[in-house]
Amino acid sequence: MPETPNDPQSNTPEFTVSELAFSLKRTVEETFGHVRVRGELGRVTVAKSGHCYLDIKDDKAVINSIVWKGVMSRLSMRPEEGMEVVCEGKLSTYPGRSNYQLIIDKMELAGAGALMALFEKRKKMLAAEGLFDQARKVDLPFMPKTIGVVTSPTGSVIRDILHRISDRFPSHVLVWPVLVQGDRAAEQIASAITGFNCGDGFPRPDVLIVARGGGSMEDLWCFNEEIVARAAAASDIPLISAVGHETDWTLIDYVADYRAPTPTGAAEVAVPVRDDWLETIADYGLRLTRGLRRNVREKQAGLAAARLPRLQSVLSPVQQRLDLASARLPAPTRLFEPLAQKLALQRLPSPQRVVERAANALSAHRLPNLDRLLDVKRSQLSSLRLRAEPLQRDVERKEARVARATASMAMTAKRDIQRSADRLARAGKLLDAYSYQGVLARGYALVQNNAGDVVRSEAAVKAGDNVTLTFADGSRKAVIDGAASGSSSSKPKPKLAKKPKPKPTAIDQGNLF
């Protein structure tokens, strides 16, 4: 009932917000209590509660709709985005948010959606022109020096791509900023692809990535435009498409040289893992060195085996001549006897002087030899230090990889623990919601017989039975009285006549003159 205005000069009744909102709700529900609507399904979301929230739209309007959990189980089809359907239900409003929605009771297919029909038409046309042929697609470069990315500069997609490329194989990345949703997005994306192929003043990319995050079919529609598909097909640079999630397919996915399921997957395909290839090259170098050394040893052994018979054939005559010459020589004692007699007759020097001369000569000969030996040992030590440096670098590289792996494992464990904690909190809230203690707190009571069983109907007890009433804050004993309620409940209750609404009291406007 609208309140009487305070201003005696105004004859317009005043409503509270709740009165006006619920009056609109009654008017909408009475006027559109049963409607039949035909349109295309847009956003379709099935909540954990089982209710389905969706949009029914055409080219000019969108109606928010809901299918309750009980109705979802009775539908003969599962709503999907892009379907053209006919829905029956009623319109209602939600005063808490000042919006209206269609509560669907029945849904049936009406044919393919307008967007899906247009998508299939363009797909067949481009396929007939040969733009989807596998023969016209080229292989991606193995190790690109420059990577071109066509995406929005403000979203999370470009950060994911740059982070993944930096982790796997740091490369030079050029970003061409474009819109990835809206009316002008298709023209900007096509211009970016053409600009990378024909541009000047910057390094020409070795591979292109066209990327966007997930979304509805309407959000990704710019990648289904014919201008984008033809620009991708005309690109001389190998092109990777990474639009939406793995289940989202657009026309550029069919035209691109490679289709990645996600933007992160596109970065993984574009570059290899640098550390893995460094280990592979080091392993190849070690195997090559071992093979060369083994080949040299085998050649040396073969050469020695081939030369040994020749040397023996050459040395055997010489050895025979030496044997004959030594047989003809006189005994050594006879040769030295005259010299020994002469030496005995001569004056020999003192033994002390002989020892001093020998010591001086020995020191003079040993010192240069010792210096040369030290030089050789120093050079050997230097070579050993040089050999140890690659090993040290390899150890440092392995330690860095272990540190990165440890940090990644710690982050993964932290995320798993957080997810488990969130699931536990949700389960606790759900348990509280399903607990009968909450029902008792709202004024209800739990009735149990002497055996402790829950009494669910009046037929389970009779007059004089002892029962226990459990409230939110405690329990009390009670006895069933002898009054019967079945007979009175079976009689239909007389309908109360509706009271006529009082007419608004006329307001004295006074004399206007």
Short mmCIF file of C-alpha atoms in Angstrom, two decimals:
data_model
loop_
_atom_site.label_atom_id
_atom_site.label_comp_id
_atom_site.label_asym_id
_atom_site.label_seq_id
_atom_site.Cartn_x
_atom_site.Cartn_y
_atom_site.Cartn_z
CA MET A 1 0.00 0.00 0.00
CA PRO A 2 1.63 3.26 -1.03
CA GLU A 3 2.12 5.76 1.75
CA THR A 4 0.50 9.14 1.84
CA PRO A 5 2.94 11.81 0.69
CA ASN A 6 4.14 14.27 3.27
CA ASP A 7 3.92 17.16 0.86
CA PRO A 8 0.29 18.41 0.96
CA GLN A 9 0.82 20.13 -2.41
CA SER A 10 1.57 16.78 -4.28
CA ASN A 11 -1.08 14.23 -5.23
CA THR A 12 1.42 11.52 -6.42
CA PRO A 13 1.52 8.50 -4.07
CA GLU A 14 4.93 7.44 -2.78
CA PHE A 15 6.23 3.83 -3.03
CA THR A 16 9.08 2.24 -1.16
CA VAL A 17 11.73 0.49 -3.23
CA SER A 18 10.49 -2.94 -2.13
CA GLU A 19 6.86 -2.10 -2.93
CA LEU A 20 7.74 -0.96 -6.44
CA ALA A 21 10.10 -3.90 -7.09
CA PHE A 22 7.63 -6.56 -5.94
CA SER A 23 4.79 -4.83 -7.77
CA LEU A 24 6.82 -5.10 -10.98
CA LYS A 25 7.56 -8.76 -10.16
CA ARG A 26 3.84 -9.54 -9.79
CA THR A 27 2.99 -7.66 -12.97
CA VAL A 28 5.65 -9.49 -15.05
CA GLU A 29 4.75 -12.93 -13.67
CA GLU A 30 1.02 -12.38 -14.22
CA THR A 31 1.46 -10.97 -17.72
CA PHE A 32 4.10 -13.45 -18.94
CA GLY A 33 3.20 -16.48 -16.85
CA HIS A 34 3.75 -18.78 -19.85
CA VAL A 35 5.84 -17.81 -22.89
CA ARG A 36 7.43 -19.64 -25.80
CA VAL A 37 10.70 -18.12 -27.05
CA ARG A 38 12.90 -19.04 -30.01
CA GLY A 39 16.53 -17.97 -30.19
CA GLU A 40 20.17 -18.99 -30.18
CA LEU A 41 21.97 -20.15 -27.05
CA GLY A 42 24.90 -17.95 -26.09
CA ARG A 43 26.68 -18.40 -22.77
CA VAL A 44 25.90 -21.80 -21.21
CA THR A 45 27.16 -22.47 -17.66
CA VAL A 46 26.27 -25.49 -15.50
CA ALA A 47 26.92 -24.72 -11.83
CA LYS A 48 28.06 -27.24 -9.24
CA SER A 49 24.57 -27.13 -7.75
CA GLY A 50 23.17 -28.60 -10.97
CA HIS A 51 21.37 -25.45 -12.16
CA CYS A 52 22.10 -24.24 -15.71
CA TYR A 53 22.53 -20.53 -16.45
CA LEU A 54 22.34 -19.53 -20.11
CA ASP A 55 21.52 -16.71 -22.54
CA ILE A 56 18.92 -16.79 -25.32
CA LYS A 57 19.64 -14.22 -27.99
CA ASP A 58 19.06 -13.04 -31.50
CA ASP A 59 20.73 -10.30 -33.48
CA LYS A 60 19.15 -7.51 -31.36
CA ALA A 61 18.56 -8.70 -27.79
CA VAL A 62 19.65 -11.14 -25.08
CA ILE A 63 17.52 -12.67 -22.31
CA ASN A 64 19.15 -14.17 -19.23
CA SER A 65 17.66 -17.59 -18.51
CA ILE A 66 17.90 -20.37 -15.96
CA VAL A 67 17.07 -24.07 -15.94
CA TRP A 68 16.64 -25.51 -12.46
CA LYS A 69 18.36 -28.75 -11.51
CA GLY A 70 15.14 -30.78 -11.52
CA VAL A 71 14.22 -29.56 -15.01
CA MET A 72 17.75 -30.26 -16.34
CA SER A 73 17.36 -33.97 -15.57
CA ARG A 74 14.13 -34.09 -17.60
CA LEU A 75 15.45 -32.35 -20.72
CA SER A 76 15.88 -34.53 -23.80
CA MET A 77 18.99 -32.58 -24.85
CA ARG A 78 21.96 -30.92 -23.21
CA PRO A 79 22.16 -27.17 -23.91
CA GLU A 80 25.27 -26.16 -25.83
CA GLU A 81 26.48 -22.84 -27.11
CA GLY A 82 25.39 -22.04 -30.66
CA MET A 83 22.20 -24.16 -30.67
CA GLU A 84 18.97 -22.66 -31.95
CA VAL A 85 16.24 -23.74 -29.55
CA VAL A 86 12.60 -23.16 -28.63
CA CYS A 87 12.06 -22.67 -24.89
CA GLU A 88 8.90 -22.60 -22.81
CA GLY A 89 8.66 -21.08 -19.36
CA LYS A 90 7.74 -17.95 -17.48
CA LEU A 91 9.31 -14.56 -16.94
CA SER A 92 10.21 -13.42 -13.46
CA THR A 93 12.23 -10.68 -11.85
CA TYR A 94 14.87 -10.65 -9.14
CA PRO A 95 14.25 -7.53 -7.02
CA GLY A 96 17.64 -7.82 -5.34
CA ARG A 97 19.40 -6.91 -8.62
CA SER A 98 16.67 -5.21 -10.66
CA ASN A 99 16.87 -7.69 -13.54
CA TYR A 100 14.52 -10.15 -15.15
CA GLN A 101 15.07 -13.70 -16.37
CA LEU A 102 13.31 -16.52 -18.16
CA ILE A 103 12.75 -19.61 -16.01
CA ILE A 104 12.75 -22.48 -18.54
CA ASP A 105 10.52 -25.51 -18.06
CA LYS A 106 10.92 -27.12 -21.51
CA MET A 107 13.52 -26.89 -24.29
CA GLU A 108 13.75 -28.42 -27.75
CA LEU A 109 16.00 -27.98 -30.77
CA ALA A 110 14.88 -25.58 -33.49
CA GLY A 111 17.83 -26.03 -35.89
CA ALA A 112 21.44 -24.94 -36.19
CA GLY A 113 22.34 -21.58 -34.71
CA ALA A 114 22.91 -18.60 -36.96
CA LEU A 115 26.60 -18.30 -36.01
CA MET A 116 27.21 -22.01 -36.42
CA ALA A 117 25.49 -21.97 -39.81
CA LEU A 118 27.67 -19.06 -40.94
CA PHE A 119 30.77 -20.80 -39.58
CA GLU A 120 30.02 -23.99 -41.50
CA LYS A 121 29.27 -22.02 -44.68
CA ARG A 122 32.63 -20.20 -44.57
CA LYS A 123 34.45 -23.39 -43.66
CA LYS A 124 33.08 -25.23 -46.70
CA MET A 125 33.88 -22.27 -48.98
CA LEU A 126 37.52 -21.99 -47.83
CA ALA A 127 37.99 -25.76 -47.92
CA ALA A 128 36.74 -25.81 -51.52
CA GLU A 129 39.39 -23.21 -52.40
CA GLY A 130 42.12 -25.47 -50.98
CA LEU A 131 43.15 -23.26 -48.06
CA PHE A 132 42.92 -26.21 -45.65
CA ASP A 133 45.07 -28.59 -47.76
CA GLN A 134 47.95 -30.18 -45.91
CA ALA A 135 50.19 -29.88 -48.99
CA ARG A 136 50.30 -26.07 -48.82
CA LYS A 137 51.41 -26.01 -45.17
CA VAL A 138 55.12 -25.63 -44.37
CA ASP A 139 57.24 -27.02 -41.53
CA LEU A 140 58.11 -24.84 -38.57
CA PRO A 141 61.77 -23.72 -38.15
CA PHE A 142 63.72 -25.81 -35.66
CA MET A 143 65.46 -22.96 -33.82
CA PRO A 144 64.00 -19.52 -34.73
CA LYS A 145 66.03 -16.42 -33.98
CA THR A 146 63.04 -14.01 -34.05
CA ILE A 147 59.41 -14.82 -33.14
CA GLY A 148 56.47 -12.57 -34.06
CA VAL A 149 53.39 -12.58 -31.81
CA VAL A 150 49.98 -11.15 -32.81
CA THR A 151 47.85 -10.69 -29.67
CA SER A 152 46.60 -8.16 -27.12
CA PRO A 153 49.46 -6.50 -25.19
CA THR A 154 47.43 -6.18 -21.97
CA GLY A 155 46.19 -9.73 -21.41
CA SER A 156 47.80 -12.68 -19.68
CA VAL A 157 48.40 -14.47 -23.01
CA ILE A 158 51.49 -12.46 -23.98
CA ARG A 159 52.98 -12.89 -20.48
CA ASP A 160 52.50 -16.66 -20.65
CA ILE A 161 54.16 -16.83 -24.09
CA LEU A 162 57.15 -14.67 -23.07
CA HIS A 163 57.64 -16.60 -19.83
CA ARG A 164 57.55 -19.97 -21.61
CA ILE A 165 59.97 -18.90 -24.36
CA SER A 166 62.38 -17.46 -21.76
CA ASP A 167 62.37 -20.75 -19.82
CA ARG A 168 62.88 -23.01 -22.84
CA PHE A 169 65.07 -21.08 -25.28
CA PRO A 170 65.49 -17.27 -24.88
CA SER A 171 64.78 -15.66 -28.27
CA HIS A 172 64.00 -12.24 -29.71
CA VAL A 173 60.20 -11.67 -29.61
CA LEU A 174 58.33 -8.97 -31.58
CA VAL A 175 54.76 -8.20 -30.43
CA TRP A 176 52.22 -6.61 -32.80
CA PRO A 177 49.43 -5.28 -30.49
CA VAL A 178 45.88 -5.85 -31.78
CA LEU A 179 42.34 -6.13 -30.51
CA VAL A 180 41.26 -9.77 -30.08
CA GLN A 181 37.52 -9.11 -29.66
CA GLY A 182 35.05 -6.70 -31.21
CA ASP A 183 34.13 -5.24 -34.57
CA ARG A 184 37.60 -3.95 -35.54
CA ALA A 185 39.56 -6.94 -34.25
CA ALA A 186 39.47 -8.97 -37.49
CA GLU A 187 40.86 -6.10 -39.58
CA GLN A 188 43.69 -5.44 -37.10
CA ILE A 189 44.67 -9.14 -36.91
CA ALA A 190 44.78 -9.46 -40.70
CA SER A 191 46.85 -6.26 -40.97
CA ALA A 192 49.31 -7.54 -38.34
CA ILE A 193 49.90 -10.81 -40.22
CA THR A 194 50.41 -8.93 -43.49
CA GLY A 195 52.64 -6.35 -41.74
CA PHE A 196 55.00 -8.99 -40.40
CA ASN A 197 55.33 -10.47 -43.91
CA CYS A 198 55.82 -7.15 -45.74
CA GLY A 199 57.18 -4.85 -43.04
CA ASP A 200 60.58 -3.14 -43.11
CA GLY A 201 62.71 -1.60 -40.38
CA PHE A 202 62.64 -4.58 -38.01
CA PRO A 203 63.99 -8.15 -38.14
CA ARG A 204 61.78 -10.45 -40.16
CA PRO A 205 60.33 -13.14 -37.85
CA ASP A 206 61.12 -16.78 -38.53
CA VAL A 207 57.72 -17.88 -37.17
CA LEU A 208 54.42 -16.15 -36.25
CA ILE A 209 52.09 -16.89 -33.31
CA VAL A 210 48.48 -15.64 -33.42
CA ALA A 211 47.11 -16.10 -29.89
CA ARG A 212 44.10 -15.32 -27.71
CA GLY A 213 42.66 -16.71 -24.46
CA GLY A 214 39.45 -18.69 -24.12
CA GLY A 215 35.93 -17.34 -24.52
CA SER A 216 32.53 -17.92 -26.05
CA MET A 217 31.92 -18.34 -29.76
CA GLU A 218 30.95 -14.67 -29.99
CA ASP A 219 34.20 -13.63 -28.27
CA LEU A 220 36.31 -15.68 -30.72
CA TRP A 221 34.29 -14.75 -33.80
CA CYS A 222 36.88 -12.31 -35.16
CA PHE A 223 39.14 -15.32 -35.88
CA ASN A 224 36.33 -16.80 -38.03
CA GLU A 225 36.25 -13.79 -40.34
CA GLU A 226 37.21 -14.44 -43.94
CA ILE A 227 39.78 -11.60 -44.00
CA VAL A 228 41.76 -13.22 -41.14
CA ALA A 229 41.69 -16.69 -42.70
CA ARG A 230 42.90 -15.40 -46.07
CA ALA A 231 45.68 -13.32 -44.47
CA ALA A 232 46.91 -16.42 -42.59
CA ALA A 233 46.81 -18.49 -45.78
CA ALA A 234 48.82 -15.86 -47.69
CA SER A 235 51.55 -15.62 -45.03
CA ASP A 236 55.03 -16.61 -46.25
CA ILE A 237 56.18 -16.94 -42.62
CA PRO A 238 55.17 -20.21 -40.90
CA LEU A 239 52.16 -19.46 -38.69
CA ILE A 240 51.01 -21.07 -35.42
CA SER A 241 47.41 -20.49 -34.29
CA ALA A 242 46.69 -20.58 -30.54
CA VAL A 243 43.14 -19.30 -30.13
CA GLY A 244 41.04 -20.24 -27.11
CA HIS A 245 41.20 -23.57 -25.35
CA GLU A 246 41.80 -27.04 -26.76
CA THR A 247 38.10 -27.54 -27.56
CA ASP A 248 37.72 -24.18 -29.36
CA TRP A 249 38.11 -24.33 -33.16
CA THR A 250 38.15 -21.31 -35.45
CA LEU A 251 38.81 -20.90 -39.18
CA ILE A 252 42.38 -19.70 -38.59
CA ASP A 253 43.11 -23.06 -36.91
CA TYR A 254 42.34 -24.88 -40.17
CA VAL A 255 44.41 -22.46 -42.29
CA ALA A 256 47.49 -22.17 -40.02
CA ASP A 257 50.59 -24.29 -40.58
CA TYR A 258 50.28 -25.61 -37.02
CA ARG A 259 47.41 -25.47 -34.52
CA ALA A 260 48.38 -25.27 -30.82
CA PRO A 261 45.79 -26.11 -28.15
CA THR A 262 46.74 -23.12 -25.95
CA PRO A 263 49.02 -20.04 -26.19
CA THR A 264 51.49 -21.74 -23.81
CA GLY A 265 51.50 -24.78 -26.11
CA ALA A 266 52.33 -22.50 -29.06
CA ALA A 267 55.43 -21.21 -27.23
CA GLU A 268 56.52 -24.79 -26.51
CA VAL A 269 56.16 -25.73 -30.18
CA ALA A 270 57.98 -22.62 -31.44
CA VAL A 271 61.29 -23.19 -29.61
CA PRO A 272 63.16 -26.28 -28.33
CA VAL A 273 64.62 -26.75 -24.84
CA ARG A 274 68.08 -25.14 -24.82
CA ASP A 275 69.50 -27.10 -21.86
CA ASP A 276 68.54 -30.44 -23.42
CA TRP A 277 70.33 -29.58 -26.65
CA LEU A 278 73.43 -28.39 -24.80
CA GLU A 279 73.59 -31.75 -23.04
CA THR A 280 73.06 -33.56 -26.35
CA ILE A 281 75.85 -31.59 -28.06
CA ALA A 282 78.21 -32.20 -25.14
CA ASP A 283 77.43 -35.92 -25.32
CA TYR A 284 78.06 -35.96 -29.09
CA GLY A 285 81.40 -34.16 -28.58
CA LEU A 286 82.49 -36.67 -25.94
CA ARG A 287 81.54 -39.60 -28.15
CA LEU A 288 83.38 -38.03 -31.11
CA THR A 289 86.54 -37.53 -29.03
CA ARG A 290 86.47 -41.11 -27.79
CA GLY A 291 85.95 -42.40 -31.32
CA LEU A 292 88.89 -40.39 -32.68
CA ARG A 293 91.20 -41.60 -29.91
CA ARG A 294 90.18 -45.19 -30.46
CA ASN A 295 90.73 -44.82 -34.22
CA VAL A 296 94.23 -43.34 -33.66
CA ARG A 297 95.21 -46.20 -31.33
CA GLU A 298 94.00 -48.78 -33.82
CA LYS A 299 95.94 -47.11 -36.64
CA GLN A 300 99.11 -46.97 -34.53
CA ALA A 301 98.82 -50.64 -33.61
CA GLY A 302 98.28 -51.61 -37.25
CA LEU A 303 101.25 -49.52 -38.40
CA ALA A 304 103.54 -51.07 -35.77
CA ALA A 305 102.44 -54.54 -36.72
CA ALA A 306 103.11 -53.80 -40.41
CA ARG A 307 106.60 -52.33 -39.79
CA LEU A 308 107.93 -55.03 -37.42
CA PRO A 309 108.73 -57.72 -40.09
CA ARG A 310 110.52 -55.16 -42.25
CA LEU A 311 112.70 -54.00 -39.34
CA GLN A 312 113.59 -57.57 -38.43
CA SER A 313 114.60 -58.37 -42.03
CA VAL A 314 116.83 -55.28 -42.15
CA LEU A 315 118.46 -55.80 -38.72
CA SER A 316 119.27 -59.53 -39.04
CA PRO A 317 122.28 -59.06 -41.45
CA VAL A 318 123.62 -56.24 -39.31
CA GLN A 319 123.39 -58.38 -36.20
CA GLN A 320 125.32 -61.18 -37.94
CA ARG A 321 128.13 -58.79 -38.91
CA LEU A 322 128.32 -57.48 -35.35
CA ASP A 323 128.62 -61.01 -34.01
CA LEU A 324 131.50 -61.79 -36.40
CA ALA A 325 133.32 -58.53 -35.51
CA SER A 326 133.00 -59.13 -31.77
CA ALA A 327 134.39 -62.66 -32.21
CA ARG A 328 137.52 -61.34 -33.89
CA LEU A 329 138.25 -58.72 -31.19
CA PRO A 330 140.76 -59.64 -28.42
CA ALA A 331 139.69 -59.92 -24.80
CA PRO A 332 139.08 -56.54 -23.08
CA THR A 333 141.50 -57.35 -20.22
CA ARG A 334 144.38 -57.70 -22.63
CA LEU A 335 143.64 -54.36 -24.23
CA PHE A 336 143.63 -52.49 -20.90
CA GLU A 337 146.67 -54.16 -19.29
CA PRO A 338 149.28 -51.80 -20.86
CA LEU A 339 147.18 -48.73 -19.99
CA ALA A 340 146.76 -49.91 -16.42
CA GLN A 341 150.51 -50.31 -16.02
CA LYS A 342 151.08 -46.75 -17.34
CA LEU A 343 148.45 -45.36 -15.02
CA ALA A 344 150.00 -47.04 -12.01
CA LEU A 345 153.37 -45.51 -12.83
CA GLN A 346 151.93 -41.99 -13.05
CA ARG A 347 151.19 -39.90 -9.95
CA LEU A 348 147.57 -40.07 -8.99
CA PRO A 349 145.73 -37.04 -7.44
CA SER A 350 144.46 -37.13 -3.86
CA PRO A 351 141.11 -38.86 -3.29
CA GLN A 352 139.62 -35.67 -1.73
CA ARG A 353 140.24 -33.64 -4.92
CA VAL A 354 138.71 -36.41 -7.03
CA VAL A 355 135.56 -36.38 -4.89
CA GLU A 356 135.28 -32.56 -5.08
CA ARG A 357 135.59 -32.56 -8.85
CA ALA A 358 132.97 -35.30 -9.17
CA ALA A 359 130.58 -33.42 -6.86
CA ASN A 360 131.00 -30.18 -8.81
CA ALA A 361 130.42 -31.94 -12.10
CA LEU A 362 127.40 -33.74 -10.73
CA SER A 363 125.82 -30.52 -9.40
CA ALA A 364 126.53 -28.73 -12.69
CA HIS A 365 124.76 -31.50 -14.64
CA ARG A 366 121.82 -31.99 -12.25
CA LEU A 367 120.70 -28.37 -11.87
CA PRO A 368 119.71 -27.82 -15.54
CA ASN A 369 118.00 -31.21 -15.57
CA LEU A 370 116.02 -30.30 -12.44
CA ASP A 371 114.86 -26.97 -13.95
CA ARG A 372 113.70 -28.73 -17.08
CA LEU A 373 111.83 -31.28 -15.01
CA LEU A 374 110.06 -28.53 -13.05
CA ASP A 375 109.04 -26.77 -16.27
CA VAL A 376 107.54 -29.99 -17.60
CA LYS A 377 105.59 -30.56 -14.37
CA ARG A 378 104.31 -26.95 -14.37
CA SER A 379 103.01 -27.32 -17.95
CA GLN A 380 101.30 -30.60 -17.03
CA LEU A 381 99.66 -28.93 -14.02
CA SER A 382 98.39 -26.04 -16.21
CA SER A 383 96.86 -28.48 -18.69
CA LEU A 384 95.11 -30.28 -15.86
CA ARG A 385 93.65 -26.99 -14.60
CA LEU A 386 92.39 -26.15 -18.10
CA ARG A 387 90.71 -29.53 -18.31
CA ALA A 388 89.00 -28.95 -14.96
CA GLU A 389 87.33 -25.68 -16.06
CA PRO A 390 84.75 -27.31 -18.43
CA LEU A 391 83.94 -29.82 -15.70
CA GLN A 392 83.37 -26.96 -13.22
CA ARG A 393 81.08 -25.17 -15.68
CA ASP A 394 79.15 -28.37 -16.29
CA VAL A 395 78.73 -28.89 -12.53
CA GLU A 396 77.47 -25.29 -12.10
CA ARG A 397 74.98 -25.76 -14.94
CA LYS A 398 73.67 -28.99 -13.39
CA GLU A 399 73.36 -27.30 -9.98
CA ALA A 400 71.32 -24.47 -11.57
CA ARG A 401 68.97 -26.99 -13.18
CA VAL A 402 68.53 -28.79 -9.87
CA ALA A 403 67.73 -25.45 -8.17
CA ARG A 404 65.11 -24.60 -10.81
CA ALA A 405 63.54 -28.06 -10.52
CA THR A 406 63.44 -27.75 -6.72
CA ALA A 407 61.74 -24.34 -6.91
CA SER A 408 59.20 -25.66 -9.42
CA MET A 409 58.43 -28.67 -7.21
CA ALA A 410 57.96 -26.37 -4.19
CA MET A 411 55.54 -24.13 -6.09
CA THR A 412 53.58 -27.15 -7.36
CA ALA A 413 53.35 -28.61 -3.85
CA LYS A 414 52.19 -25.24 -2.49
CA ARG A 415 49.45 -24.99 -5.14
CA ASP A 416 48.30 -28.56 -4.44
CA ILE A 417 48.11 -27.86 -0.69
CA GLN A 418 46.13 -24.65 -1.35
CA ARG A 419 43.69 -26.51 -3.63
CA SER A 420 43.21 -29.23 -1.01
CA ALA A 421 42.57 -26.59 1.66
CA ASP A 422 39.99 -24.86 -0.55
CA ARG A 423 38.22 -28.16 -1.24
CA LEU A 424 38.20 -28.96 2.49
CA ALA A 425 36.73 -25.53 3.31
CA ARG A 426 34.00 -25.95 0.67
CA ALA A 427 33.19 -29.42 1.97
CA GLY A 428 32.93 -28.03 5.53
CA LYS A 429 30.51 -25.32 4.39
CA LEU A 430 28.46 -27.89 2.47
CA LEU A 431 28.37 -30.14 5.57
CA ASP A 432 27.15 -27.23 7.69
CA ALA A 433 24.46 -26.46 5.10
CA TYR A 434 23.19 -30.07 5.09
CA SER A 435 23.37 -30.50 8.89
CA TYR A 436 20.02 -30.74 10.69
CA GLN A 437 21.41 -28.43 13.42
CA GLY A 438 20.82 -25.51 11.11
CA VAL A 439 17.20 -26.56 10.64
CA LEU A 440 16.73 -26.80 14.42
CA ALA A 441 18.17 -23.31 14.82
CA ARG A 442 15.37 -21.94 12.59
CA GLY A 443 12.68 -23.14 15.06
CA TYR A 444 12.11 -26.77 14.09
CA ALA A 445 12.34 -29.76 16.44
CA LEU A 446 13.48 -33.39 16.00
CA VAL A 447 11.01 -36.03 17.32
CA GLN A 448 12.35 -39.45 18.44
CA ASN A 449 10.60 -42.43 20.06
CA ASN A 450 11.92 -44.48 22.96
CA ALA A 451 14.09 -46.59 20.61
CA GLY A 452 15.80 -43.44 19.33
CA ASP A 453 14.23 -43.67 15.86
CA VAL A 454 13.13 -40.50 14.13
CA VAL A 455 9.34 -40.06 13.93
CA ARG A 456 8.47 -38.92 10.41
CA SER A 457 4.63 -39.27 10.43
CA GLU A 458 1.79 -39.14 12.92
CA ALA A 459 0.92 -42.79 12.20
CA ALA A 460 4.20 -43.89 13.79
CA VAL A 461 3.03 -42.87 17.30
CA LYS A 462 -0.17 -43.22 19.27
CA ALA A 463 -1.67 -41.49 22.23
CA GLY A 464 0.33 -41.93 25.41
CA ASP A 465 3.67 -42.73 23.73
CA ASN A 466 6.76 -41.13 25.21
CA VAL A 467 8.86 -39.12 22.75
CA THR A 468 11.94 -36.94 22.94
CA LEU A 469 11.93 -33.46 21.38
CA THR A 470 15.36 -32.18 20.38
CA PHE A 471 15.75 -28.42 19.95
CA ALA A 472 18.77 -26.40 18.87
CA ASP A 473 19.86 -25.83 22.48
CA GLY A 474 18.76 -29.13 24.15
CA SER A 475 16.19 -31.94 24.47
CA ARG A 476 12.90 -32.39 26.39
CA LYS A 477 10.68 -35.39 27.11
CA ALA A 478 7.04 -35.28 25.96
CA VAL A 479 3.94 -37.48 25.77
CA ILE A 480 1.57 -37.76 22.77
CA ASP A 481 -1.90 -36.57 23.70
CA GLY A 482 -5.12 -38.33 22.67
CA ALA A 483 -6.40 -35.73 20.20
CA ALA A 484 -6.56 -37.08 16.61
CA SER A 485 -5.54 -34.83 13.78
CA GLY A 486 -6.19 -37.10 10.80
CA SER A 487 -9.94 -36.53 10.56
CA SER A 488 -9.67 -32.80 10.67
CA SER A 489 -6.86 -32.72 8.11
CA SER A 490 -8.86 -34.78 5.62
CA LYS A 491 -11.61 -32.20 5.45
CA PRO A 492 -11.03 -29.48 2.95
CA LYS A 493 -10.45 -26.15 4.51
CA PRO A 494 -12.93 -23.49 3.53
CA LYS A 495 -11.48 -20.86 1.33
CA LEU A 496 -11.31 -17.48 2.92
CA ALA A 497 -12.82 -14.72 0.98
CA LYS A 498 -10.34 -12.21 -0.20
CA LYS A 499 -10.65 -8.93 1.52
CA PRO A 500 -11.24 -6.11 -0.90
CA LYS A 501 -8.36 -3.79 -1.15
CA PRO A 502 -9.15 -0.49 0.52
CA LYS A 503 -9.32 2.33 -1.90
CA PRO A 504 -6.80 5.07 -1.39
CA THR A 505 -8.19 7.91 0.68
CA ALA A 506 -8.84 10.96 -1.31
CA ILE A 507 -6.52 13.75 -0.40
CA ASP A 508 -7.90 17.15 0.21
CA GLN A 509 -6.20 19.30 -2.38
CA GLY A 510 -7.67 22.51 -1.02
CA ASN A 511 -8.77 25.45 -3.03
CA LEU A 512 -6.49 25.84 -6.06
CA PHE A 513 -7.61 29.44 -6.47
#
